[in-house]
């Protein structure tokens, strides 16, 4: 086994992965599958972390070693901040498992991963303070936007980058990089595809939520970027009556070639009869949220809709590998933990032990490869992903536009 479970004196769970023992089948499969791309693969190499506590801030020549963790002279310490207790514990554990699996698959023998529970007493701030005090030079996580906001200033003060799993673009930048699937990524991709299929006028139905606000902003930018016409955007409350009313208001604004549905199918279903009754009938387009629907083609009203999402080709290999090791199916977002470690292992080739993490390497314009395909971080710290476009069919969905192989 390549994973050591250790109990902490503060009842904070720690999981230290020390690979070098374990299969490499998925990593090798991933490397071969992506060899033809221009995206560089993830090659195991290491780095180290600064010994930077938070209270007080210590200089590099005055390292403080926490007695709870053994000193590391040949390995870089990387913290994974996820909820391991509370309502999101199952998702947090799934992300952590995937991170450990990636370390085992790559054979990254000079990297040590330690988990910190953001849902424990003291929350994400305490987790970040402990992680930095114990010498972690990179933080993977947190998951929730409010936790990212809390952790960011602590990490920034100590020159520790944060690669978060949130999808809220408002928390990105200034040392924080987002791995999460943001609505802007999928909306831009599906609008551009619809444009190539003749759509010139667009509309959108978005929920009254933070996700809806982000989707509306992304839709406005995407339509403008595609040199198309935005007829209107209507918000709706999460109720059958609210969705129907918003659909009626949107159609009353004028002729629309394609309508964005920025929520999961079960929420948007009440409005589909209204949209389908329009003449001419608009094409339905959707966000990455539709990718997690297991039996999406069972409802005839959804068939023919387009949505953009990461390719499942390599993810399915990861899913099989994860289930074989942990005897459970991973959450779909677990891939973020796996890809974050692949990214770390690759950048670790330029990360010397005892030095700060080379943050500029995260902005490599050629990007990185992972189980969710190619991605790269923009100047804003948000991951730009190579997504495919799928069409809903009776059998589920089929790819109508493959994901680009690089940038």
Tab-separated table of C-alpha atoms in Angstrom:
chain	number	residue	atom	x	y	z
A	1	UNK	CA	0.000	0.000	0.000
A	2	UNK	CA	1.314	3.453	-0.854
A	3	UNK	CA	-0.904	5.447	1.540
A	4	UNK	CA	-0.173	6.004	5.221
A	5	UNK	CA	-2.975	7.178	7.493
A	6	UNK	CA	-1.776	9.189	10.488
A	7	UNK	CA	-3.736	10.600	13.418
A	8	UNK	CA	-2.972	14.199	14.311
A	9	UNK	CA	-2.824	15.647	17.798
A	10	UNK	CA	-5.539	18.133	16.872
A	11	UNK	CA	-7.871	15.469	15.513
A	12	UNK	CA	-7.208	16.867	12.048
A	13	UNK	CA	-7.095	13.972	9.555
A	14	UNK	CA	-3.822	13.607	7.689
A	15	UNK	CA	-3.294	11.329	4.756
A	16	UNK	CA	0.279	11.115	3.593
A	17	UNK	CA	0.781	9.419	0.263
A	18	UNK	CA	4.197	8.002	-0.349
A	19	UNK	CA	4.123	6.427	-3.775
A	20	UNK	CA	6.588	4.273	-5.480
A	21	UNK	CA	4.544	1.190	-4.740
A	22	UNK	CA	1.442	0.731	-6.782
A	23	UNK	CA	0.249	0.330	-10.324
A	24	UNK	CA	0.963	2.809	-13.070
A	25	UNK	CA	-1.478	1.501	-15.639
A	26	UNK	CA	-3.710	4.559	-15.824
A	27	UNK	CA	-0.819	7.015	-15.946
A	28	UNK	CA	0.851	5.044	-18.716
A	29	UNK	CA	-2.426	4.763	-20.580
A	30	UNK	CA	-2.967	8.490	-20.224
A	31	UNK	CA	0.543	9.267	-21.449
A	32	UNK	CA	0.136	7.081	-24.523
A	33	UNK	CA	-3.303	8.429	-25.307
A	34	UNK	CA	-2.020	11.997	-25.222
A	35	UNK	CA	1.395	11.456	-26.818
A	36	UNK	CA	0.293	12.843	-30.168
A	37	UNK	CA	-0.937	16.099	-28.674
A	38	UNK	CA	1.058	19.251	-28.284
A	39	UNK	CA	0.235	19.311	-24.610
A	40	UNK	CA	3.160	18.195	-22.523
A	41	UNK	CA	2.545	15.063	-20.445
A	42	UNK	CA	2.854	14.816	-16.685
A	43	UNK	CA	6.311	13.508	-15.820
A	44	UNK	CA	7.101	12.612	-12.228
A	45	UNK	CA	9.656	14.971	-10.687
A	46	UNK	CA	9.758	16.720	-7.353
A	47	UNK	CA	10.120	19.995	-5.577
A	48	UNK	CA	9.986	21.264	-2.152
A	49	UNK	CA	7.977	23.564	-0.117
A	50	UNK	CA	8.944	26.593	1.834
A	51	UNK	CA	8.979	26.131	5.585
A	52	UNK	CA	6.598	29.035	6.051
A	53	UNK	CA	4.487	29.152	9.184
A	54	UNK	CA	1.844	31.771	9.635
A	55	UNK	CA	2.234	32.949	13.218
A	56	UNK	CA	4.764	34.462	13.057
A	57	UNK	CA	5.916	34.482	9.451
A	58	UNK	CA	9.388	32.913	9.449
A	59	UNK	CA	12.233	33.595	7.104
A	60	UNK	CA	13.565	30.714	4.994
A	61	UNK	CA	16.721	30.600	7.123
A	62	UNK	CA	14.618	30.064	10.237
A	63	UNK	CA	12.550	26.977	9.350
A	64	UNK	CA	10.207	25.632	11.959
A	65	UNK	CA	9.524	21.904	11.846
A	66	UNK	CA	6.264	20.784	13.375
A	67	UNK	CA	6.913	17.742	15.592
A	68	UNK	CA	3.760	16.070	14.291
A	69	UNK	CA	5.327	15.551	10.877
A	70	UNK	CA	8.775	14.110	10.191
A	71	UNK	CA	11.250	16.397	8.453
A	72	UNK	CA	11.506	16.006	4.681
A	73	UNK	CA	14.761	16.786	2.939
A	74	UNK	CA	14.085	15.058	-0.377
A	75	UNK	CA	10.346	15.530	-0.854
A	76	UNK	CA	8.064	18.465	-1.496
A	77	UNK	CA	5.072	18.844	0.740
A	78	UNK	CA	1.718	19.499	-0.885
A	79	UNK	CA	-1.450	20.097	1.107
A	80	UNK	CA	-4.890	18.938	0.003
A	81	UNK	CA	-7.611	21.017	1.644
A	82	UNK	CA	-11.014	19.355	1.371
A	83	UNK	CA	-13.983	18.683	3.658
A	84	UNK	CA	-13.459	15.301	5.343
A	85	UNK	CA	-16.301	15.682	7.836
A	86	UNK	CA	-19.766	17.205	7.547
A	87	UNK	CA	-22.157	17.257	4.608
A	88	UNK	CA	-19.505	17.344	1.873
A	89	UNK	CA	-17.245	14.702	3.432
A	90	UNK	CA	-17.951	12.040	0.798
A	91	UNK	CA	-17.031	14.388	-2.051
A	92	UNK	CA	-13.939	15.612	-0.224
A	93	UNK	CA	-12.776	12.062	0.429
A	94	UNK	CA	-13.333	11.165	-3.226
A	95	UNK	CA	-11.135	14.080	-4.351
A	96	UNK	CA	-8.471	13.105	-1.809
A	97	UNK	CA	-8.526	9.469	-2.927
A	98	UNK	CA	-8.074	10.581	-6.523
A	99	UNK	CA	-5.128	12.793	-5.551
A	100	UNK	CA	-3.422	9.874	-3.817
A	101	UNK	CA	-4.157	7.620	-6.788
A	102	UNK	CA	-2.478	10.100	-9.132
A	103	UNK	CA	0.620	10.149	-6.962
A	104	UNK	CA	0.751	6.363	-6.970
A	105	UNK	CA	0.198	6.180	-10.721
A	106	UNK	CA	2.933	8.680	-11.534
A	107	UNK	CA	5.469	7.265	-9.116
A	108	UNK	CA	6.182	10.755	-7.763
A	109	UNK	CA	8.465	9.508	-5.008
A	110	UNK	CA	9.661	12.945	-3.884
A	111	UNK	CA	6.225	14.455	-3.192
A	112	UNK	CA	4.344	14.058	0.053
A	113	UNK	CA	0.610	14.790	0.190
A	114	UNK	CA	-1.065	15.671	3.467
A	115	UNK	CA	-4.808	16.187	3.845
A	116	UNK	CA	-6.386	18.914	5.982
A	117	UNK	CA	-10.074	18.933	6.862
A	118	UNK	CA	-11.687	22.274	5.976
A	119	UNK	CA	-14.905	21.281	7.764
A	120	UNK	CA	-13.251	20.645	11.130
A	121	UNK	CA	-13.208	23.155	13.979
A	122	UNK	CA	-11.552	26.353	12.827
A	123	UNK	CA	-12.548	25.742	9.236
A	124	UNK	CA	-10.481	26.382	6.145
A	125	UNK	CA	-8.380	29.150	7.726
A	126	UNK	CA	-7.101	26.872	10.454
A	127	UNK	CA	-6.450	24.137	7.888
A	128	UNK	CA	-4.408	26.529	5.748
A	129	UNK	CA	-2.440	27.844	8.730
A	130	UNK	CA	-1.564	24.317	9.810
A	131	UNK	CA	-0.634	23.303	6.283
A	132	UNK	CA	1.747	26.222	5.846
A	133	UNK	CA	3.204	25.871	9.340
A	134	UNK	CA	4.011	22.247	8.523
A	135	UNK	CA	5.994	23.219	5.447
A	136	UNK	CA	3.546	22.698	2.588
A	137	UNK	CA	4.550	24.866	-0.363
A	138	UNK	CA	1.444	24.306	-2.476
A	139	UNK	CA	-2.237	24.021	-1.591
A	140	UNK	CA	-4.614	21.903	-3.671
A	141	UNK	CA	-8.155	22.972	-2.779
A	142	UNK	CA	-10.294	24.104	-1.088
A	143	UNK	CA	-13.523	22.955	-2.717
A	144	UNK	CA	-16.017	25.659	-1.743
A	145	UNK	CA	-15.756	29.272	-2.905
A	146	UNK	CA	-16.155	30.688	0.619
A	147	UNK	CA	-13.281	28.518	1.808
A	148	UNK	CA	-11.101	29.675	-1.085
A	149	UNK	CA	-11.779	33.284	-0.108
A	150	UNK	CA	-10.768	32.529	3.462
A	151	UNK	CA	-7.602	30.632	2.552
A	152	UNK	CA	-6.325	32.972	-0.182
A	153	UNK	CA	-4.916	35.777	2.027
A	154	UNK	CA	-3.234	33.277	4.367
A	155	UNK	CA	-1.556	31.526	1.441
A	156	UNK	CA	-0.662	34.773	-0.316
A	157	UNK	CA	1.056	36.131	2.792
A	158	UNK	CA	3.334	33.100	2.734
A	159	UNK	CA	3.931	32.894	-1.035
A	160	UNK	CA	2.044	29.609	-1.298
A	161	UNK	CA	-0.051	29.206	-4.475
A	162	UNK	CA	-3.570	27.788	-4.282
A	163	UNK	CA	-5.008	25.486	-6.956
A	164	UNK	CA	-8.655	25.401	-5.939
A	165	UNK	CA	-11.439	23.023	-6.940
A	166	UNK	CA	-14.144	25.714	-6.924
A	167	UNK	CA	-15.939	26.842	-10.090
A	168	UNK	CA	-16.635	30.394	-8.881
A	169	UNK	CA	-14.525	32.681	-11.074
A	170	UNK	CA	-14.870	35.491	-8.524
A	171	UNK	CA	-12.264	33.845	-6.270
A	172	UNK	CA	-9.608	33.371	-8.984
A	173	UNK	CA	-6.468	35.439	-9.422
A	174	UNK	CA	-3.684	36.863	-7.249
A	175	UNK	CA	-2.166	33.485	-6.484
A	176	UNK	CA	-5.393	31.464	-6.740
A	177	UNK	CA	-5.911	29.152	-9.727
A	178	UNK	CA	-9.222	27.424	-10.448
A	179	UNK	CA	-9.412	23.789	-11.578
A	180	UNK	CA	-13.217	23.686	-11.349
A	181	UNK	CA	-15.486	23.428	-14.374
A	182	UNK	CA	-16.886	26.923	-14.801
A	183	UNK	CA	-20.036	27.653	-16.809
A	184	UNK	CA	-18.095	30.110	-18.958
A	185	UNK	CA	-15.954	27.325	-20.416
A	186	UNK	CA	-18.862	25.221	-21.641
A	187	UNK	CA	-21.019	28.161	-22.702
A	188	UNK	CA	-18.296	29.661	-24.877
A	189	UNK	CA	-17.682	26.302	-26.528
A	190	UNK	CA	-21.320	25.404	-27.223
A	191	UNK	CA	-22.208	28.897	-28.487
A	192	UNK	CA	-19.273	28.815	-30.893
A	193	UNK	CA	-20.364	25.393	-32.128
A	194	UNK	CA	-23.982	26.500	-32.576
A	195	UNK	CA	-22.720	29.460	-34.549
A	196	UNK	CA	-20.966	27.117	-36.990
A	197	UNK	CA	-24.281	25.306	-37.423
A	198	UNK	CA	-26.072	28.483	-38.476
A	199	UNK	CA	-27.406	29.944	-35.222
A	200	UNK	CA	-27.334	33.744	-35.303
A	201	UNK	CA	-29.658	34.794	-32.475
A	202	UNK	CA	-29.425	33.470	-28.921
A	203	UNK	CA	-31.376	33.573	-25.682
A	204	UNK	CA	-30.823	32.113	-22.227
A	205	UNK	CA	-32.714	30.829	-19.213
A	206	UNK	CA	-30.635	31.042	-16.034
A	207	UNK	CA	-31.480	30.303	-12.380
A	208	UNK	CA	-31.527	33.003	-9.722
A	209	UNK	CA	-28.274	31.878	-8.110
A	210	UNK	CA	-24.563	32.621	-8.201
A	211	UNK	CA	-24.194	29.968	-10.896
A	212	UNK	CA	-26.957	31.672	-12.863
A	213	UNK	CA	-25.251	35.050	-12.570
A	214	UNK	CA	-21.982	33.577	-13.812
A	215	UNK	CA	-23.793	31.828	-16.655
A	216	UNK	CA	-25.540	35.036	-17.724
A	217	UNK	CA	-22.255	36.929	-17.771
A	218	UNK	CA	-20.565	34.149	-19.720
A	219	UNK	CA	-23.435	33.987	-22.213
A	220	UNK	CA	-23.199	37.702	-22.912
A	221	UNK	CA	-19.461	37.440	-23.568
A	222	UNK	CA	-19.780	34.253	-25.624
A	223	UNK	CA	-22.435	35.641	-27.964
A	224	UNK	CA	-20.506	38.856	-28.398
A	225	UNK	CA	-17.334	36.890	-29.114
A	226	UNK	CA	-19.159	34.796	-31.691
A	227	UNK	CA	-20.407	37.979	-33.394
A	228	UNK	CA	-24.004	36.887	-32.925
A	229	UNK	CA	-27.121	38.566	-31.500
A	230	UNK	CA	-28.303	38.130	-27.922
A	231	UNK	CA	-32.080	38.469	-27.875
A	232	UNK	CA	-32.432	38.236	-24.113
A	233	UNK	CA	-31.679	36.487	-20.834
A	234	UNK	CA	-34.444	35.517	-18.427
A	235	UNK	CA	-33.962	34.369	-14.853
A	236	UNK	CA	-36.215	31.868	-13.120
A	237	UNK	CA	-36.958	30.590	-9.650
A	238	UNK	CA	-36.447	26.829	-9.178
A	239	UNK	CA	-40.084	25.888	-9.656
A	240	UNK	CA	-42.180	24.557	-12.539
A	241	UNK	CA	-44.192	27.772	-12.722
A	242	UNK	CA	-41.055	29.893	-12.598
A	243	UNK	CA	-39.373	28.031	-15.472
A	244	UNK	CA	-42.516	28.149	-17.637
A	245	UNK	CA	-42.982	31.863	-17.046
A	246	UNK	CA	-39.350	32.634	-17.872
A	247	UNK	CA	-39.585	30.576	-21.086
A	248	UNK	CA	-42.676	32.486	-22.163
A	249	UNK	CA	-41.032	35.835	-21.446
A	250	UNK	CA	-37.933	34.871	-23.410
A	251	UNK	CA	-39.847	33.815	-26.534
A	252	UNK	CA	-41.836	37.035	-26.403
A	253	UNK	CA	-38.607	38.995	-26.896
A	254	UNK	CA	-38.234	37.860	-30.484
A	255	UNK	CA	-37.059	35.085	-32.766
A	256	UNK	CA	-34.326	32.914	-31.256
A	257	UNK	CA	-32.221	30.290	-33.026
A	258	UNK	CA	-30.716	28.740	-29.877
A	259	UNK	CA	-31.642	28.894	-26.181
A	260	UNK	CA	-29.155	28.226	-23.400
A	261	UNK	CA	-30.567	26.199	-20.506
A	262	UNK	CA	-28.227	26.913	-17.604
A	263	UNK	CA	-29.390	24.269	-15.160
A	264	UNK	CA	-29.774	20.504	-14.860
A	265	UNK	CA	-32.493	18.866	-16.990
A	266	UNK	CA	-34.880	18.025	-14.146
A	267	UNK	CA	-35.111	21.713	-13.200
A	268	UNK	CA	-35.550	22.968	-16.740
A	269	UNK	CA	-38.022	20.318	-17.948
A	270	UNK	CA	-41.229	22.286	-17.161
A	271	UNK	CA	-40.212	24.980	-19.645
A	272	UNK	CA	-39.467	22.633	-22.552
A	273	UNK	CA	-43.080	22.325	-23.811
A	274	UNK	CA	-43.153	26.121	-24.130
A	275	UNK	CA	-39.879	26.192	-26.070
A	276	UNK	CA	-40.769	23.206	-28.223
A	277	UNK	CA	-44.086	24.812	-29.197
A	278	UNK	CA	-42.350	27.868	-30.647
A	279	UNK	CA	-42.212	28.317	-34.403
A	280	UNK	CA	-39.550	28.092	-35.555
A	281	UNK	CA	-38.359	25.863	-32.747
A	282	UNK	CA	-35.072	27.017	-31.197
A	283	UNK	CA	-32.158	24.649	-30.743
A	284	UNK	CA	-31.540	23.814	-27.089
A	285	UNK	CA	-27.991	24.257	-25.800
A	286	UNK	CA	-26.751	23.605	-22.270
A	287	UNK	CA	-23.814	23.711	-19.890
A	288	UNK	CA	-21.439	21.118	-18.474
A	289	UNK	CA	-24.042	20.297	-15.809
A	290	UNK	CA	-25.751	18.012	-18.290
A	291	UNK	CA	-22.695	15.776	-18.547
A	292	UNK	CA	-23.395	14.140	-15.184
A	293	UNK	CA	-26.942	13.066	-16.123
A	294	UNK	CA	-26.946	9.281	-16.355
A	295	UNK	CA	-30.037	8.668	-18.501
A	296	UNK	CA	-30.356	12.004	-20.219
A	297	UNK	CA	-31.824	10.644	-23.478
A	298	UNK	CA	-34.797	8.986	-21.781
A	299	UNK	CA	-36.795	12.204	-22.076
A	300	UNK	CA	-37.697	12.834	-25.712
A	301	UNK	CA	-37.904	16.600	-25.131
A	302	UNK	CA	-34.165	16.708	-24.384
A	303	UNK	CA	-33.054	14.929	-27.536
A	304	UNK	CA	-31.240	17.062	-30.050
A	305	UNK	CA	-29.877	19.443	-27.412
A	306	UNK	CA	-26.167	20.295	-27.498
A	307	UNK	CA	-23.914	20.724	-24.493
A	308	UNK	CA	-20.155	21.092	-23.997
A	309	UNK	CA	-18.192	19.074	-21.445
A	310	UNK	CA	-14.829	17.392	-20.863
A	311	UNK	CA	-14.319	14.173	-22.786
A	312	UNK	CA	-15.061	10.978	-20.851
A	313	UNK	CA	-12.601	8.868	-22.863
A	314	UNK	CA	-9.715	8.999	-20.382
A	315	UNK	CA	-11.994	9.697	-17.426
A	316	UNK	CA	-13.587	6.279	-17.857
A	317	UNK	CA	-10.145	4.695	-17.503
A	318	UNK	CA	-9.602	6.691	-14.333
A	319	UNK	CA	-13.023	5.651	-13.036
A	320	UNK	CA	-12.209	1.972	-13.526
A	321	UNK	CA	-8.830	2.377	-11.825
A	322	UNK	CA	-10.342	4.285	-8.904
A	323	UNK	CA	-13.066	1.696	-8.346
A	324	UNK	CA	-10.563	-1.156	-8.422
A	325	UNK	CA	-8.499	0.485	-5.685
A	326	UNK	CA	-11.183	1.965	-3.425
A	327	UNK	CA	-14.098	-0.370	-4.198
A	328	UNK	CA	-16.435	2.550	-4.845
A	329	UNK	CA	-17.332	4.761	-7.809
A	330	UNK	CA	-15.714	8.226	-7.627
A	331	UNK	CA	-17.647	11.473	-7.672
A	332	UNK	CA	-17.341	13.096	-11.092
A	333	UNK	CA	-15.420	15.999	-9.543
A	334	UNK	CA	-12.817	13.590	-8.144
A	335	UNK	CA	-10.963	13.975	-11.428
A	336	UNK	CA	-9.996	17.477	-10.304
A	337	UNK	CA	-7.913	15.988	-7.506
A	338	UNK	CA	-6.224	13.556	-9.878
A	339	UNK	CA	-5.411	16.196	-12.491
A	340	UNK	CA	-4.197	18.666	-9.864
A	341	UNK	CA	-1.599	16.146	-8.736
A	342	UNK	CA	-0.578	15.346	-12.317
A	343	UNK	CA	-0.033	19.059	-12.799
A	344	UNK	CA	1.955	19.286	-9.562
A	345	UNK	CA	4.187	16.352	-10.483
A	346	UNK	CA	4.972	17.912	-13.832
A	347	UNK	CA	5.778	21.361	-12.451
A	348	UNK	CA	7.792	19.719	-9.660
A	349	UNK	CA	10.552	19.154	-12.195
A	350	UNK	CA	11.451	22.818	-11.708
A	351	UNK	CA	10.661	23.024	-7.996
A	352	UNK	CA	13.787	22.723	-5.864
A	353	UNK	CA	13.428	21.396	-2.359
A	354	UNK	CA	13.365	24.243	0.117
A	355	UNK	CA	12.319	26.882	-2.423
A	356	UNK	CA	8.945	28.452	-3.144
A	357	UNK	CA	6.747	26.788	-5.740
A	358	UNK	CA	7.515	28.073	-9.297
A	359	UNK	CA	4.152	29.712	-9.845
A	360	UNK	CA	4.998	31.012	-13.309
A	361	UNK	CA	5.160	27.407	-14.552
A	362	UNK	CA	1.412	27.177	-13.935
A	363	UNK	CA	0.923	29.714	-16.717
A	364	UNK	CA	2.594	27.577	-19.392
A	365	UNK	CA	0.742	28.574	-22.614
A	366	UNK	CA	1.062	25.021	-23.919
A	367	UNK	CA	-1.033	23.843	-21.003
A	368	UNK	CA	-1.279	20.487	-19.283
A	369	UNK	CA	-2.894	17.093	-19.807
A	370	UNK	CA	-5.211	15.199	-17.502
A	371	UNK	CA	-8.062	12.738	-17.346
A	372	UNK	CA	-10.402	15.629	-18.216
A	373	UNK	CA	-8.360	16.543	-21.281
A	374	UNK	CA	-6.132	19.499	-22.061
A	375	UNK	CA	-6.259	22.663	-19.969
A	376	UNK	CA	-4.217	25.761	-19.226
A	377	UNK	CA	-4.513	28.673	-16.830
A	378	UNK	CA	-5.200	32.136	-18.176
A	379	UNK	CA	-3.886	35.357	-16.708
A	380	UNK	CA	-6.995	35.453	-14.543
A	381	UNK	CA	-6.081	32.101	-12.982
A	382	UNK	CA	-9.090	30.302	-14.494
A	383	UNK	CA	-8.561	26.995	-16.281
A	384	UNK	CA	-9.238	27.195	-19.998
A	385	UNK	CA	-10.340	23.700	-21.037
A	386	UNK	CA	-10.492	21.861	-24.327
A	387	UNK	CA	-14.118	20.636	-24.344
A	388	UNK	CA	-16.116	18.477	-26.695
A	389	UNK	CA	-19.703	19.099	-27.782
A	390	UNK	CA	-22.274	16.321	-27.408
A	391	UNK	CA	-25.799	15.911	-28.706
A	392	UNK	CA	-28.476	14.235	-26.627
A	393	UNK	CA	-29.777	11.078	-28.279
A	394	UNK	CA	-32.113	8.251	-27.330
A	395	UNK	CA	-29.081	6.217	-26.229
A	396	UNK	CA	-27.666	9.050	-24.119
A	397	UNK	CA	-25.377	11.402	-26.005
A	398	UNK	CA	-22.973	11.336	-28.906
A	399	UNK	CA	-19.985	13.566	-29.682
A	400	UNK	CA	-20.698	15.966	-32.550
A	401	UNK	CA	-17.552	18.049	-32.153
A	402	UNK	CA	-14.448	16.451	-30.542
A	403	UNK	CA	-12.381	18.341	-28.008
A	404	UNK	CA	-9.380	20.162	-29.470
A	405	UNK	CA	-6.150	18.253	-28.928
A	406	UNK	CA	-4.242	21.269	-27.730
A	407	UNK	CA	-4.048	25.054	-27.621
